[in-house]
XYZ file of C-alpha atoms in Angstrom:
764
model
C -23.261 -38.308 42.208
C -26.091 -40.390 40.805
C -25.725 -40.929 37.067
C -28.398 -41.764 34.513
C -27.120 -44.168 31.865
C -29.108 -43.244 28.778
C -29.983 -46.031 26.328
C -31.033 -44.775 22.907
C -33.593 -47.331 21.768
C -36.722 -47.950 19.765
C -39.009 -50.334 21.591
C -40.500 -51.685 18.399
C -43.490 -53.997 18.079
C -43.332 -55.766 14.700
C -46.982 -56.683 15.331
C -49.443 -55.098 17.756
C -52.194 -52.669 16.802
C -50.990 -53.096 13.245
C -49.852 -55.918 10.987
C -46.257 -56.741 10.128
C -46.259 -55.074 6.693
C -47.128 -51.689 8.181
C -44.452 -52.194 10.816
C -41.860 -52.955 8.152
C -42.525 -49.615 6.465
C -42.317 -47.818 9.799
C -39.027 -49.342 10.917
C -37.265 -48.301 7.725
C -38.030 -44.684 8.571
C -36.960 -45.273 12.178
C -33.599 -46.719 11.240
C -32.974 -43.918 8.755
C -33.572 -41.428 11.552
C -31.235 -43.258 13.939
C -28.488 -43.391 11.328
C -28.858 -39.666 10.637
C -28.549 -38.893 14.364
C -25.276 -40.827 14.399
C -23.924 -38.609 11.618
C -24.910 -35.494 13.551
C -23.548 -36.507 16.959
C -20.427 -38.689 17.299
C -21.304 -39.674 20.904
C -24.840 -40.867 20.234
C -25.221 -44.657 20.621
C -28.257 -46.630 19.497
C -29.426 -50.008 20.783
C -31.625 -52.273 18.671
C -31.447 -55.959 17.808
C -34.265 -58.068 16.376
C -33.042 -60.488 13.673
C -36.320 -60.817 11.695
C -36.545 -57.009 11.568
C -32.981 -56.856 10.284
C -34.085 -59.323 7.604
C -36.851 -56.917 6.573
C -34.214 -54.242 6.026
C -31.812 -56.605 4.256
C -34.544 -57.524 1.786
C -36.007 -54.043 1.228
C -33.054 -51.660 1.603
C -29.693 -53.468 1.261
C -27.687 -50.239 1.412
C -29.254 -49.306 4.768
C -28.508 -52.782 6.028
C -24.843 -52.362 5.134
C -24.805 -48.980 6.856
C -26.161 -50.627 10.015
C -23.451 -53.268 9.820
C -20.805 -50.570 9.678
C -22.233 -48.845 12.762
C -22.243 -52.184 14.588
C -18.549 -52.611 13.750
C -17.845 -49.139 15.139
C -19.601 -50.031 18.396
C -22.220 -47.289 18.005
C -25.126 -49.618 17.179
C -25.517 -52.044 20.089
C -26.879 -55.545 19.537
C -28.599 -55.891 22.895
C -31.456 -58.310 22.618
C -29.864 -61.657 21.849
C -33.135 -63.481 21.186
C -35.047 -63.801 17.915
C -37.752 -61.459 19.277
C -38.852 -60.153 22.668
C -41.195 -63.062 23.427
C -43.972 -63.890 25.800
C -41.985 -65.740 28.456
C -44.558 -68.252 29.717
C -46.860 -69.650 27.017
C -44.174 -71.342 24.913
C -42.180 -74.479 25.720
C -38.800 -74.411 27.416
C -37.186 -75.540 24.167
C -38.563 -72.465 22.405
C -36.599 -70.146 24.688
C -33.472 -72.164 23.929
C -34.210 -71.634 20.223
C -34.786 -67.902 20.776
C -31.160 -67.746 21.922
C -29.789 -70.307 19.476
C -31.190 -68.696 16.339
C -30.864 -65.128 17.618
C -27.187 -65.508 18.477
C -26.386 -67.478 15.331
C -27.940 -64.740 13.192
C -25.860 -62.054 14.897
C -22.671 -64.025 14.382
C -23.444 -64.830 10.739
C -24.323 -61.245 9.794
C -22.393 -59.061 12.258
C -19.662 -61.375 13.590
C -20.883 -60.543 17.091
C -22.950 -62.131 19.806
C -25.099 -60.338 22.331
C -24.351 -60.585 26.032
C -27.682 -58.991 26.945
C -31.361 -59.729 26.426
C -33.279 -56.454 26.435
C -36.831 -57.641 27.077
C -38.616 -54.639 28.490
C -42.211 -55.276 27.430
C -42.896 -58.950 28.173
C -45.586 -59.882 30.675
C -43.601 -61.759 33.285
C -40.483 -63.909 33.263
C -40.189 -67.646 33.960
C -37.895 -68.805 36.796
C -35.939 -71.134 34.472
C -34.824 -68.303 32.205
C -31.513 -67.522 33.981
C -30.181 -70.999 33.156
C -31.344 -70.823 29.537
C -29.942 -67.316 29.111
C -26.581 -68.193 30.640
C -26.178 -71.276 28.452
C -26.920 -69.151 25.385
C -24.064 -66.795 26.204
C -26.279 -64.142 27.830
C -24.985 -62.476 30.997
C -27.469 -59.624 31.418
C -31.256 -59.295 31.379
C -33.203 -56.028 31.320
C -36.979 -55.850 31.864
C -39.826 -53.579 33.031
C -42.691 -55.848 34.089
C -43.583 -56.638 36.823
C -43.560 -52.985 37.783
C -43.087 -51.799 41.330
C -46.842 -51.799 42.016
C -46.921 -55.544 41.351
C -43.555 -56.660 42.728
C -41.245 -55.105 45.301
C -37.603 -55.855 44.623
C -34.779 -55.205 47.065
C -32.734 -53.548 44.305
C -33.367 -52.621 40.700
C -30.091 -54.381 39.845
C -29.803 -57.930 41.175
C -28.465 -61.387 40.493
C -31.337 -63.525 39.175
C -30.801 -67.188 39.947
C -32.669 -70.204 38.555
C -33.354 -73.440 40.520
C -30.226 -75.172 39.195
C -27.994 -72.358 40.498
C -27.246 -70.624 37.179
C -27.672 -66.867 37.185
C -27.624 -63.662 35.158
C -27.439 -60.027 36.171
C -30.912 -58.502 35.887
C -32.143 -54.932 35.970
C -35.653 -53.549 36.193
C -35.874 -50.216 34.472
C -38.981 -48.067 34.919
C -41.117 -45.798 32.755
C -39.408 -47.008 29.605
C -42.077 -45.680 27.257
C -41.931 -41.928 27.862
C -41.395 -39.653 24.873
C -39.580 -37.090 27.010
C -36.653 -38.778 28.729
C -36.909 -36.510 31.785
C -40.391 -37.929 32.420
C -38.768 -41.341 32.877
C -36.709 -40.222 35.850
C -39.595 -39.974 38.313
C -39.601 -43.754 38.793
C -35.962 -43.766 39.959
C -36.043 -42.145 43.376
C -33.158 -44.054 44.986
C -29.602 -42.800 45.104
C -28.404 -45.612 42.867
C -27.321 -45.100 39.286
C -30.146 -45.832 36.877
C -30.497 -47.224 33.360
C -32.929 -45.059 31.412
C -34.422 -45.976 28.047
C -35.257 -43.076 25.756
C -36.655 -42.934 22.257
C -40.064 -43.079 20.610
C -41.667 -46.480 21.104
C -43.968 -49.233 19.805
C -44.634 -48.191 16.197
C -41.125 -46.881 15.642
C -39.299 -43.616 15.960
C -35.701 -43.088 16.969
C -34.381 -40.816 19.741
C -35.003 -37.182 18.812
C -32.506 -34.378 18.221
C -33.889 -32.595 21.269
C -33.407 -35.590 23.565
C -29.851 -36.110 22.358
C -29.037 -32.437 22.901
C -30.518 -32.410 26.411
C -28.600 -35.519 27.435
C -25.355 -34.020 26.154
C -25.976 -30.898 28.215
C -27.093 -32.720 31.395
C -24.571 -33.089 34.225
C -26.221 -36.241 35.604
C -26.698 -38.181 32.335
C -24.414 -39.938 29.869
C -24.822 -41.828 26.619
C -24.455 -45.560 27.234
C -25.188 -49.053 26.030
C -27.089 -51.670 28.015
C -23.988 -53.849 28.168
C -21.944 -50.838 29.267
C -24.239 -50.247 32.233
C -24.003 -53.853 33.395
C -20.237 -53.905 32.900
C -19.775 -51.046 35.376
C -22.315 -52.060 38.040
C -22.295 -55.109 40.326
C -25.448 -56.617 41.866
C -25.594 -56.658 45.661
C -28.772 -58.730 46.045
C -29.989 -62.123 44.822
C -33.476 -63.031 43.614
C -34.716 -66.560 43.063
C -38.048 -67.356 41.467
C -40.410 -66.041 38.835
C -41.324 -62.452 38.027
C -45.080 -62.278 37.468
C -47.050 -59.195 36.537
C -50.494 -58.450 37.952
C -51.598 -57.413 34.452
C -52.939 -60.920 33.904
C -54.785 -60.549 30.593
C -51.994 -61.923 28.343
C -51.851 -65.130 30.381
C -55.459 -65.967 29.445
C -56.103 -64.161 26.148
C -56.743 -65.977 22.881
C -56.259 -69.600 23.872
C -56.366 -70.567 20.194
C -53.137 -68.791 19.226
C -51.404 -70.308 22.245
C -52.714 -73.755 21.284
C -51.509 -73.321 17.683
C -48.069 -72.360 18.994
C -47.907 -75.498 21.127
C -48.975 -77.693 18.203
C -46.287 -76.109 16.008
C -43.610 -76.624 18.680
C -44.392 -80.320 18.976
C -44.538 -80.677 15.185
C -41.035 -79.237 14.791
C -39.574 -81.312 17.625
C -41.095 -84.422 16.050
C -39.716 -83.500 12.620
C -36.216 -83.099 14.053
C -36.327 -86.540 15.657
C -37.978 -88.283 12.713
C -35.565 -86.901 10.113
C -32.628 -87.824 12.355
C -33.870 -91.426 12.646
C -34.354 -91.604 8.877
C -31.012 -89.979 8.045
C -32.774 -87.191 6.122
C -30.946 -83.922 6.701
C -33.622 -81.223 6.517
C -32.202 -78.905 9.148
C -32.489 -75.786 6.945
C -36.212 -76.352 6.386
C -36.799 -77.085 10.065
C -34.824 -73.991 11.074
C -37.093 -71.840 8.882
C -40.106 -73.391 10.603
C -38.688 -72.578 14.015
C -38.114 -68.993 12.954
C -41.767 -68.681 11.939
C -42.811 -70.001 15.333
C -40.349 -67.835 17.265
C -41.548 -64.686 15.505
C -45.109 -65.423 16.584
C -44.017 -65.861 20.173
C -43.583 -62.079 20.250
C -45.227 -60.986 23.486
C -48.109 -59.057 21.919
C -48.917 -61.915 19.516
C -48.710 -64.915 21.843
C -50.126 -62.787 24.653
C -53.325 -62.229 22.669
C -52.748 -58.479 22.793
C -52.770 -57.659 19.071
C -55.615 -56.683 16.784
C -57.787 -59.397 15.270
C -56.358 -58.993 11.756
C -52.856 -59.724 13.040
C -53.918 -63.240 13.957
C -54.668 -64.077 10.342
C -50.942 -63.644 9.655
C -49.944 -65.484 12.827
C -52.189 -68.452 12.077
C -50.848 -68.631 8.528
C -47.233 -68.617 9.692
C -47.827 -71.183 12.428
C -49.798 -73.264 9.945
C -46.914 -73.115 7.470
C -44.472 -74.299 10.118
C -46.798 -77.054 11.349
C -47.726 -78.372 7.907
C -44.105 -78.417 6.736
C -42.933 -80.152 9.920
C -45.699 -82.761 9.724
C -44.830 -83.431 6.092
C -41.157 -83.970 6.955
C -42.148 -86.256 9.831
C -44.293 -88.446 7.614
C -41.665 -88.590 4.862
C -39.097 -89.697 7.418
C -41.207 -92.163 9.395
C -42.708 -93.819 6.349
C -39.266 -94.186 4.760
C -38.277 -96.229 7.820
C -41.644 -97.970 8.195
C -41.328 -99.544 4.740
C -38.216 -101.383 6.023
C -39.964 -102.952 9.045
C -40.740 -106.664 9.060
C -44.459 -106.377 9.812
C -46.218 -109.114 11.824
C -49.014 -109.378 9.256
C -48.809 -111.699 6.243
C -50.939 -112.062 3.124
C -53.673 -113.187 2.813
C -54.519 -113.454 6.528
C -53.919 -109.802 7.442
C -55.232 -106.707 5.684
C -53.464 -104.043 7.737
C -50.719 -103.456 10.255
C -50.282 -100.519 12.603
C -46.860 -99.038 13.172
C -46.887 -96.917 16.321
C -44.126 -94.275 16.410
C -43.251 -92.774 19.793
C -40.921 -89.790 19.366
C -40.705 -89.086 23.092
C -37.496 -89.894 24.953
C -39.471 -92.086 27.370
C -41.601 -95.151 26.722
C -45.317 -94.689 26.083
C -48.019 -96.726 27.795
C -51.536 -95.543 27.121
C -54.543 -95.502 24.867
C -54.396 -94.716 21.161
C -56.888 -94.636 18.310
C -56.520 -95.918 14.771
C -58.748 -96.214 11.735
C -58.379 -98.662 8.837
C -59.991 -98.976 5.425
C -61.981 -101.999 4.176
C -63.966 -101.179 1.043
C -63.104 -101.294 -1.721
C -59.743 -103.028 -1.298
C -61.373 -105.653 0.951
C -64.829 -106.871 1.946
C -67.073 -104.501 3.861
C -66.756 -105.148 7.609
C -68.385 -103.975 10.844
C -67.304 -106.553 13.464
C -64.822 -106.569 16.304
C -61.125 -105.716 16.084
C -58.074 -106.953 17.962
C -54.334 -106.423 17.544
C -51.431 -108.871 17.698
C -47.691 -108.347 17.921
C -45.063 -110.448 16.142
C -45.045 -112.999 18.997
C -48.785 -113.539 18.788
C -49.623 -111.587 21.938
C -53.132 -110.224 21.547
C -54.167 -106.678 22.505
C -57.842 -105.934 23.003
C -59.445 -103.126 21.021
C -62.792 -101.398 21.247
C -64.526 -100.304 18.067
C -65.686 -96.668 18.208
C -67.449 -94.429 15.757
C -65.400 -93.792 12.630
C -64.722 -90.264 11.397
C -66.835 -90.806 8.276
C -70.518 -91.754 8.256
C -70.396 -94.812 5.980
C -70.885 -97.930 8.123
C -68.704 -100.978 7.273
C -66.517 -98.867 4.944
C -63.889 -98.228 7.635
C -63.297 -99.249 11.257
C -62.025 -97.015 14.026
C -60.900 -98.468 17.338
C -59.210 -97.648 20.604
C -56.578 -99.810 22.294
C -53.873 -99.674 24.945
C -50.289 -100.197 23.830
C -46.716 -99.818 24.998
C -44.222 -98.224 22.591
C -40.469 -97.842 23.245
C -38.845 -94.379 23.399
C -37.829 -92.701 20.136
C -38.918 -95.864 18.472
C -41.767 -97.925 17.111
C -43.905 -101.021 17.541
C -45.680 -102.888 14.754
C -48.985 -104.712 15.342
C -51.252 -106.546 12.950
C -54.979 -105.788 12.795
C -57.227 -108.813 13.370
C -60.893 -109.108 12.426
C -62.473 -111.039 15.309
C -65.939 -111.213 13.810
C -67.433 -110.416 17.208
C -70.420 -108.123 17.488
C -70.389 -105.906 20.554
C -73.723 -105.341 22.207
C -74.216 -101.648 22.849
C -76.470 -100.844 25.755
C -77.223 -97.804 27.872
C -75.701 -97.894 31.380
C -78.296 -97.984 34.136
C -76.639 -95.070 35.982
C -75.395 -92.175 33.859
C -74.280 -90.229 36.928
C -71.664 -92.695 38.134
C -68.729 -94.200 36.246
C -66.828 -97.037 37.902
C -63.578 -98.301 36.340
C -60.953 -100.691 37.667
C -59.116 -97.684 39.085
C -61.488 -94.740 39.583
C -65.016 -94.172 40.834
C -66.424 -90.893 39.472
C -69.758 -89.440 40.557
C -71.789 -86.654 38.960
C -74.462 -84.447 40.504
C -77.956 -84.013 39.082
C -76.657 -80.773 37.539
C -74.157 -82.768 35.483
C -70.996 -81.800 37.390
C -68.393 -84.119 38.884
C -68.837 -84.137 42.664
C -66.124 -86.621 43.687
C -63.449 -89.005 42.493
C -62.420 -91.922 44.694
C -59.975 -94.803 44.418
C -62.053 -97.719 43.118
C -60.101 -100.259 45.193
C -59.496 -98.557 48.532
C -62.382 -96.096 48.508
C -59.984 -93.263 49.359
C -61.265 -89.854 48.226
C -58.976 -88.384 45.559
C -60.854 -85.154 44.863
C -64.040 -83.255 45.403
C -65.910 -81.335 42.732
C -64.068 -81.113 39.411
C -64.300 -79.101 36.199
C -67.435 -77.171 37.153
C -68.094 -74.429 34.543
C -68.494 -70.942 36.018
C -68.683 -67.495 34.424
C -67.411 -64.231 35.945
C -67.675 -60.645 34.879
C -64.528 -59.277 33.249
C -64.298 -55.488 33.148
C -60.655 -55.604 32.129
C -59.173 -54.263 28.953
C -57.053 -56.585 26.818
C -54.175 -56.611 29.336
C -56.330 -56.153 32.462
C -54.337 -52.956 33.056
C -57.452 -51.264 34.460
C -58.552 -53.952 36.971
C -57.047 -55.978 39.788
C -59.116 -59.134 39.246
C -62.213 -60.525 37.611
C -65.585 -59.307 38.838
C -68.657 -60.887 40.371
C -69.985 -64.320 39.523
C -72.400 -64.476 36.610
C -73.418 -68.015 37.479
C -72.989 -71.300 35.719
C -74.840 -73.314 33.095
C -78.152 -75.144 33.040
C -77.648 -78.876 32.557
C -79.515 -80.350 29.571
C -78.589 -83.992 30.076
C -76.106 -86.791 29.391
C -75.720 -88.917 26.293
C -73.602 -92.064 26.108
C -71.484 -91.658 22.957
C -69.206 -94.698 23.419
C -69.436 -97.688 25.747
C -67.339 -100.837 25.713
C -64.922 -102.994 27.654
C -62.059 -100.492 27.412
C -63.662 -97.061 27.462
C -66.889 -95.218 28.168
C -67.531 -91.712 26.877
C -70.461 -89.599 27.963
C -71.442 -86.219 26.606
C -72.851 -83.536 28.876
C -74.690 -80.539 27.430
C -74.922 -77.243 29.301
C -76.547 -73.948 28.316
C -76.828 -70.326 29.346
C -78.319 -67.359 27.553
C -75.357 -66.545 25.310
C -73.337 -69.744 25.456
C -73.552 -73.461 24.859
C -71.062 -75.906 26.352
C -70.498 -79.548 25.446
C -68.244 -81.713 27.643
C -67.151 -85.181 26.517
C -65.907 -87.236 29.492
C -63.839 -90.269 28.508
C -63.102 -92.924 31.154
C -60.705 -95.816 30.529
C -60.923 -99.276 32.044
C -57.524 -99.400 33.736
C -55.920 -95.951 34.026
C -55.578 -93.488 36.893
C -56.663 -90.681 34.592
C -59.630 -89.663 32.499
C -59.881 -87.217 29.607
C -62.300 -84.387 28.931
C -62.924 -82.704 25.610
C -64.907 -79.450 25.562
C -66.535 -77.331 22.887
C -67.965 -73.910 23.714
C -70.135 -71.756 21.475
C -69.494 -68.414 23.158
C -71.231 -65.134 22.413
C -70.787 -63.312 25.719
C -68.724 -60.137 26.021
C -66.622 -58.924 28.956
C -66.775 -62.255 30.745
C -64.468 -65.141 31.573
C -65.260 -68.882 31.575
C -63.498 -71.099 34.079
C -63.574 -74.772 35.053
C -63.411 -74.890 38.846
C -61.953 -77.717 40.952
C -62.094 -78.187 44.711
C -58.767 -78.543 46.484
C -57.714 -78.571 50.135
C -54.133 -77.639 49.305
C -52.968 -74.109 50.089
C -49.835 -74.711 48.018
C -49.850 -76.147 44.521
C -47.194 -76.857 41.893
C -47.381 -75.604 38.315
C -45.277 -76.357 35.281
C -43.379 -73.446 33.749
C -41.234 -73.572 30.599
C -38.519 -76.198 31.273
C -39.382 -76.437 34.958
C -41.925 -76.184 37.731
C -42.679 -73.853 40.624
C -44.539 -73.967 43.923
C -47.174 -71.279 44.192
C -49.507 -70.178 46.941
C -52.944 -68.612 46.585
C -53.348 -66.467 43.478
C -56.595 -64.530 43.110
C -55.795 -63.320 39.600
C -54.887 -65.503 36.645
C -51.326 -66.779 36.503
C -49.631 -68.757 33.707
C -50.452 -72.431 33.293
C -47.791 -74.417 31.467
C -47.977 -78.133 30.696
C -49.783 -78.991 33.952
C -50.804 -77.883 37.438
C -50.927 -80.191 40.471
C -52.839 -79.768 43.727
C -52.644 -82.680 46.149
C -53.082 -85.915 44.199
C -54.853 -84.258 41.273
C -52.970 -83.079 38.196
C -54.692 -81.102 35.449
C -53.107 -81.323 32.000
C -54.736 -78.979 29.456
C -53.960 -78.849 25.755
C -55.648 -75.516 25.063
C -55.826 -73.594 28.363
C -52.944 -71.481 29.610
C -54.039 -69.652 32.790
C -55.619 -70.425 36.146
C -56.326 -68.959 39.566
C -56.234 -70.671 42.976
C -58.036 -69.205 45.967
C -60.180 -70.355 48.896
C -60.024 -74.043 48.093
C -60.777 -73.592 44.407
C -58.355 -74.107 41.536
C -59.975 -72.596 38.441
C -58.628 -73.139 34.923
C -59.452 -70.353 32.473
C -60.863 -71.659 29.194
C -61.466 -68.257 27.624
C -61.925 -64.574 28.340
C -63.707 -62.158 26.051
C -62.372 -58.605 26.232
C -62.120 -56.348 23.207
C -59.185 -56.903 20.859
C -56.568 -54.175 21.307
C -58.410 -52.359 24.112
C -55.874 -50.218 25.947
C -58.271 -48.461 28.325
C -56.612 -45.063 28.455
C -59.979 -43.290 28.328
C -63.656 -44.135 28.518
C -65.120 -46.146 25.640
C -68.616 -47.286 24.741
C -68.548 -50.998 25.567
C -71.735 -51.578 23.569
C -70.030 -50.639 20.298
C -69.668 -53.558 17.900
C -65.994 -54.203 18.610
C -64.128 -57.393 17.751
C -64.215 -59.648 20.815
C -61.528 -62.172 21.728
C -62.606 -65.832 21.890
C -66.055 -65.213 20.449
C -67.452 -68.214 18.560
C -66.365 -71.847 18.865
C -63.612 -72.549 21.394
C -62.376 -76.137 21.737
C -59.825 -77.979 23.781
C -59.166 -80.889 26.070
C -57.823 -81.786 29.485
C -56.450 -84.875 31.178
C -57.258 -85.278 34.874
C -54.666 -87.555 36.434
C -54.251 -89.006 39.922
C -50.662 -90.103 40.480
C -47.890 -90.726 37.995
C -45.266 -88.461 36.467
C -46.831 -85.173 35.386
C -44.284 -84.461 32.651
C -44.640 -87.917 31.113
C -48.440 -87.670 31.283
C -48.435 -84.226 29.685
C -46.309 -85.341 26.751
C -48.403 -88.487 26.268
C -51.604 -86.423 26.215
C -50.431 -83.479 24.104
C -48.019 -85.316 21.789
C -49.060 -88.987 21.590
C -47.434 -91.508 19.249
C -48.069 -91.284 15.517
C -50.022 -94.211 14.068
C -49.191 -95.337 10.517
C -51.503 -97.847 8.827
C -49.248 -100.151 6.819
C -49.680 -103.076 4.451
C -47.870 -106.400 4.906
C -44.214 -106.620 3.957
C -40.932 -108.108 5.031
C -37.986 -105.947 6.003
C -34.606 -105.848 7.685
C -35.903 -103.991 10.768
C -37.447 -105.893 13.673
C -41.164 -105.418 14.450
C -40.215 -103.234 17.427
C -37.215 -101.000 17.998
C -35.774 -97.955 19.758
C -33.159 -95.583 18.354
C -32.534 -93.302 21.362
C -33.708 -93.407 24.961
C -33.190 -92.174 28.520
C -33.179 -94.743 31.305
C -34.578 -92.403 33.968
C -38.080 -91.278 34.870
C -36.442 -88.219 36.432
C -35.191 -86.730 33.176
C -36.777 -85.485 29.993
C -35.423 -85.394 26.450
C -36.088 -81.798 25.432
C -34.517 -81.990 21.983
C -32.885 -84.521 19.689
C -31.640 -83.109 16.394
C -28.961 -82.617 13.838
C -26.483 -79.940 14.976
C -26.842 -76.536 13.351
C -23.420 -77.062 11.753
C -21.341 -80.132 11.097
C -21.911 -83.809 11.763
C -23.316 -85.777 14.645
C -26.327 -85.529 16.932
C -27.329 -82.911 19.506
C -29.395 -84.027 22.511
C -30.775 -81.808 25.260
C -31.698 -83.469 28.553
C -33.495 -81.878 31.497
C -33.527 -83.079 35.114
C -37.118 -82.995 36.430
C -37.091 -84.211 40.048
C -34.902 -81.627 41.770
C -32.164 -84.132 42.680
C -28.626 -84.812 41.477
C -28.225 -88.130 39.692
C -26.812 -89.841 36.634
C -28.932 -90.874 33.674
C -27.980 -92.929 30.655
C -28.541 -91.730 27.126
C -28.729 -94.719 24.820
C -28.020 -94.255 21.113
C -28.454 -97.510 19.249
C -26.369 -100.077 21.134
C -24.111 -97.526 22.822
C -24.737 -96.002 26.244
C -23.528 -92.651 27.568
C -23.820 -91.613 31.245
C -24.863 -88.019 31.957
C -24.511 -86.404 35.384
C -27.312 -83.942 36.108
C -27.672 -81.351 38.853
C -31.140 -80.546 40.233
C -33.246 -79.033 37.427
C -30.206 -78.801 35.169
C -30.583 -78.608 31.392
C -27.613 -80.266 29.708
C -26.830 -80.116 25.995
C -24.507 -82.754 24.537
C -23.139 -83.482 21.091
C -22.523 -87.029 19.908
C -20.083 -87.433 17.038
C -17.990 -90.468 16.035
C -19.246 -92.337 19.133
C -17.817 -89.639 21.410
C -20.176 -87.612 23.640
C -19.166 -84.088 24.581
C -21.021 -81.495 26.621
C -21.674 -78.194 24.861
C -23.750 -75.084 25.471
C -27.160 -74.304 24.014
C -25.495 -72.536 21.082
C -23.888 -75.892 20.190
C -20.365 -74.461 20.274
């Protein structure tokens, strides 16, 4: 006989249509109700596990917290989530999902002496294909979800083995109708003869399973009280699924690009702080851990998915800002404590300033950077040319650009190309050349020709083609053309299948040359429509196979989406996902955009866009969409009411357009370039250039480099990026350690007393 395994649960949103303080008050009442039901019925089992929510209880009602701990010991309160929160599973970095498991599991062990074997993630908007490996290496064996629902994705079985590209797997189950108040209403979605896992209990804002539901389950012949882990322990998958699990409710992939951008900035800041403090020997792991926990909380699916009310983003921005500011402070403390020990190439009185370039990536950097130095009042006012020299006297050309202030001769800002070793530094002295660059206006504003690329614009100010400057081979057609479409969707796009009809583009107002020199030309294009103004800054470098675009939109339109469209002949494209990549075919609705997306020879690397579509020879990156905040279109509403609109106002971001090269390396160089420290002259025991850690392979990425959570040594996490098995070498100082990697494998190692040992993501 078919049996329904009943999971008593509160699907609880610590932030959604309310702020976290209201949620904290609600969950106290919810937990009190659940604990009372346990006293009334000895068979009732409750499943809930969100560490930051437990911390709310520990700090507001210690006696309730102790009561929960006792129920956990008895086995009647199941810890079945395993992560810090139930996150959005696409917009964060791969390392963030490792930290969801690392800090979630460590909390459970520290406070309950248990670890979870299940992640109960029933409300997230899609699930990345690399998750099975990350879950398995965090001690998770089971994964339970709802989306994508059957209307968006047909699965052979509700219970299946979910396998990631490296071969790791977890047991996964898609439950259905998990939000019904009456548990019998949930059964309609389970029409097969297989046993089913059913979630019951009041959801979202709190509320435990009711007395009535518990009584009905006890009396039912086809239902039994269960835990999530108990269901998986007694059922074996008979099918295998490989790949991602995307929902057609595409709104969260595109919503609120600013909160997604702030999350990415915070992630990089924390990763940099871990590496910098390790180099400097400054153990600040407790402070960094607190920063990660702030970031992880705000990766909750309704926050990072742009699905919460506007007021909730004040709290999210404050928390992400706290994490970012603290991490940046630690990074500067650490780097400058080492920088003061470097033997700089500059000497008094010939040199005023040195630059120390710090590359915290695991791979060497070769690209363009900017720096700005001060003249008055320490030195004479100056407005001439600048060059750089290393300790051996090798000169590096620089191009003076407009400084951030508006006081000529007070400071100089300049751009230059430099190589910097991995997890290391390079010191250069700043040279006043005395040269005066002649600034003229190019004769043709609609064509930019560099040593590598030939880029042509139309009379409407849009890129029409990019060709190889040497061979003449066409690399792409039209690129980054701004287009607007009607968007009748609610916040999640629950009520639509796609965007609506085209609302046209922008009227071109003209080009302005903002920078022009031997190394770089930047032109500004201005575009207008009735309720929007768009500025695009195109920056072309003398000798690179990429160019950069910075955009600023003043957006006042409602119920519309703005995309940058690119021509492509490729029916199949490759997109980055957290800790990996995936081949996708045509997608008419928005899908998640990670670090980059590649079609043919063109790779787009955004720093503030997180969704795209690809259909009929057009790959279109979504810059913003403007639905109503918190619009769950259950009934008709007056769209002309003065609601808060997502992405209204100034929206800014940037994108690198690259032709050739390693996409992962390019993305890190663009989104997390080296830190530039302006330093005075001094002697020191450290050489003018050095590297502390490195990987010798272009086919591997250093995901993390940090102090271990406990004990001594160093933890490094390395990811294979090419889809092949090979050996890479991790270099730490003068010592080298070979690491064997399977295709797309993520390997965590611990180095202590010159001995390297493999460990799991929990650092056991």
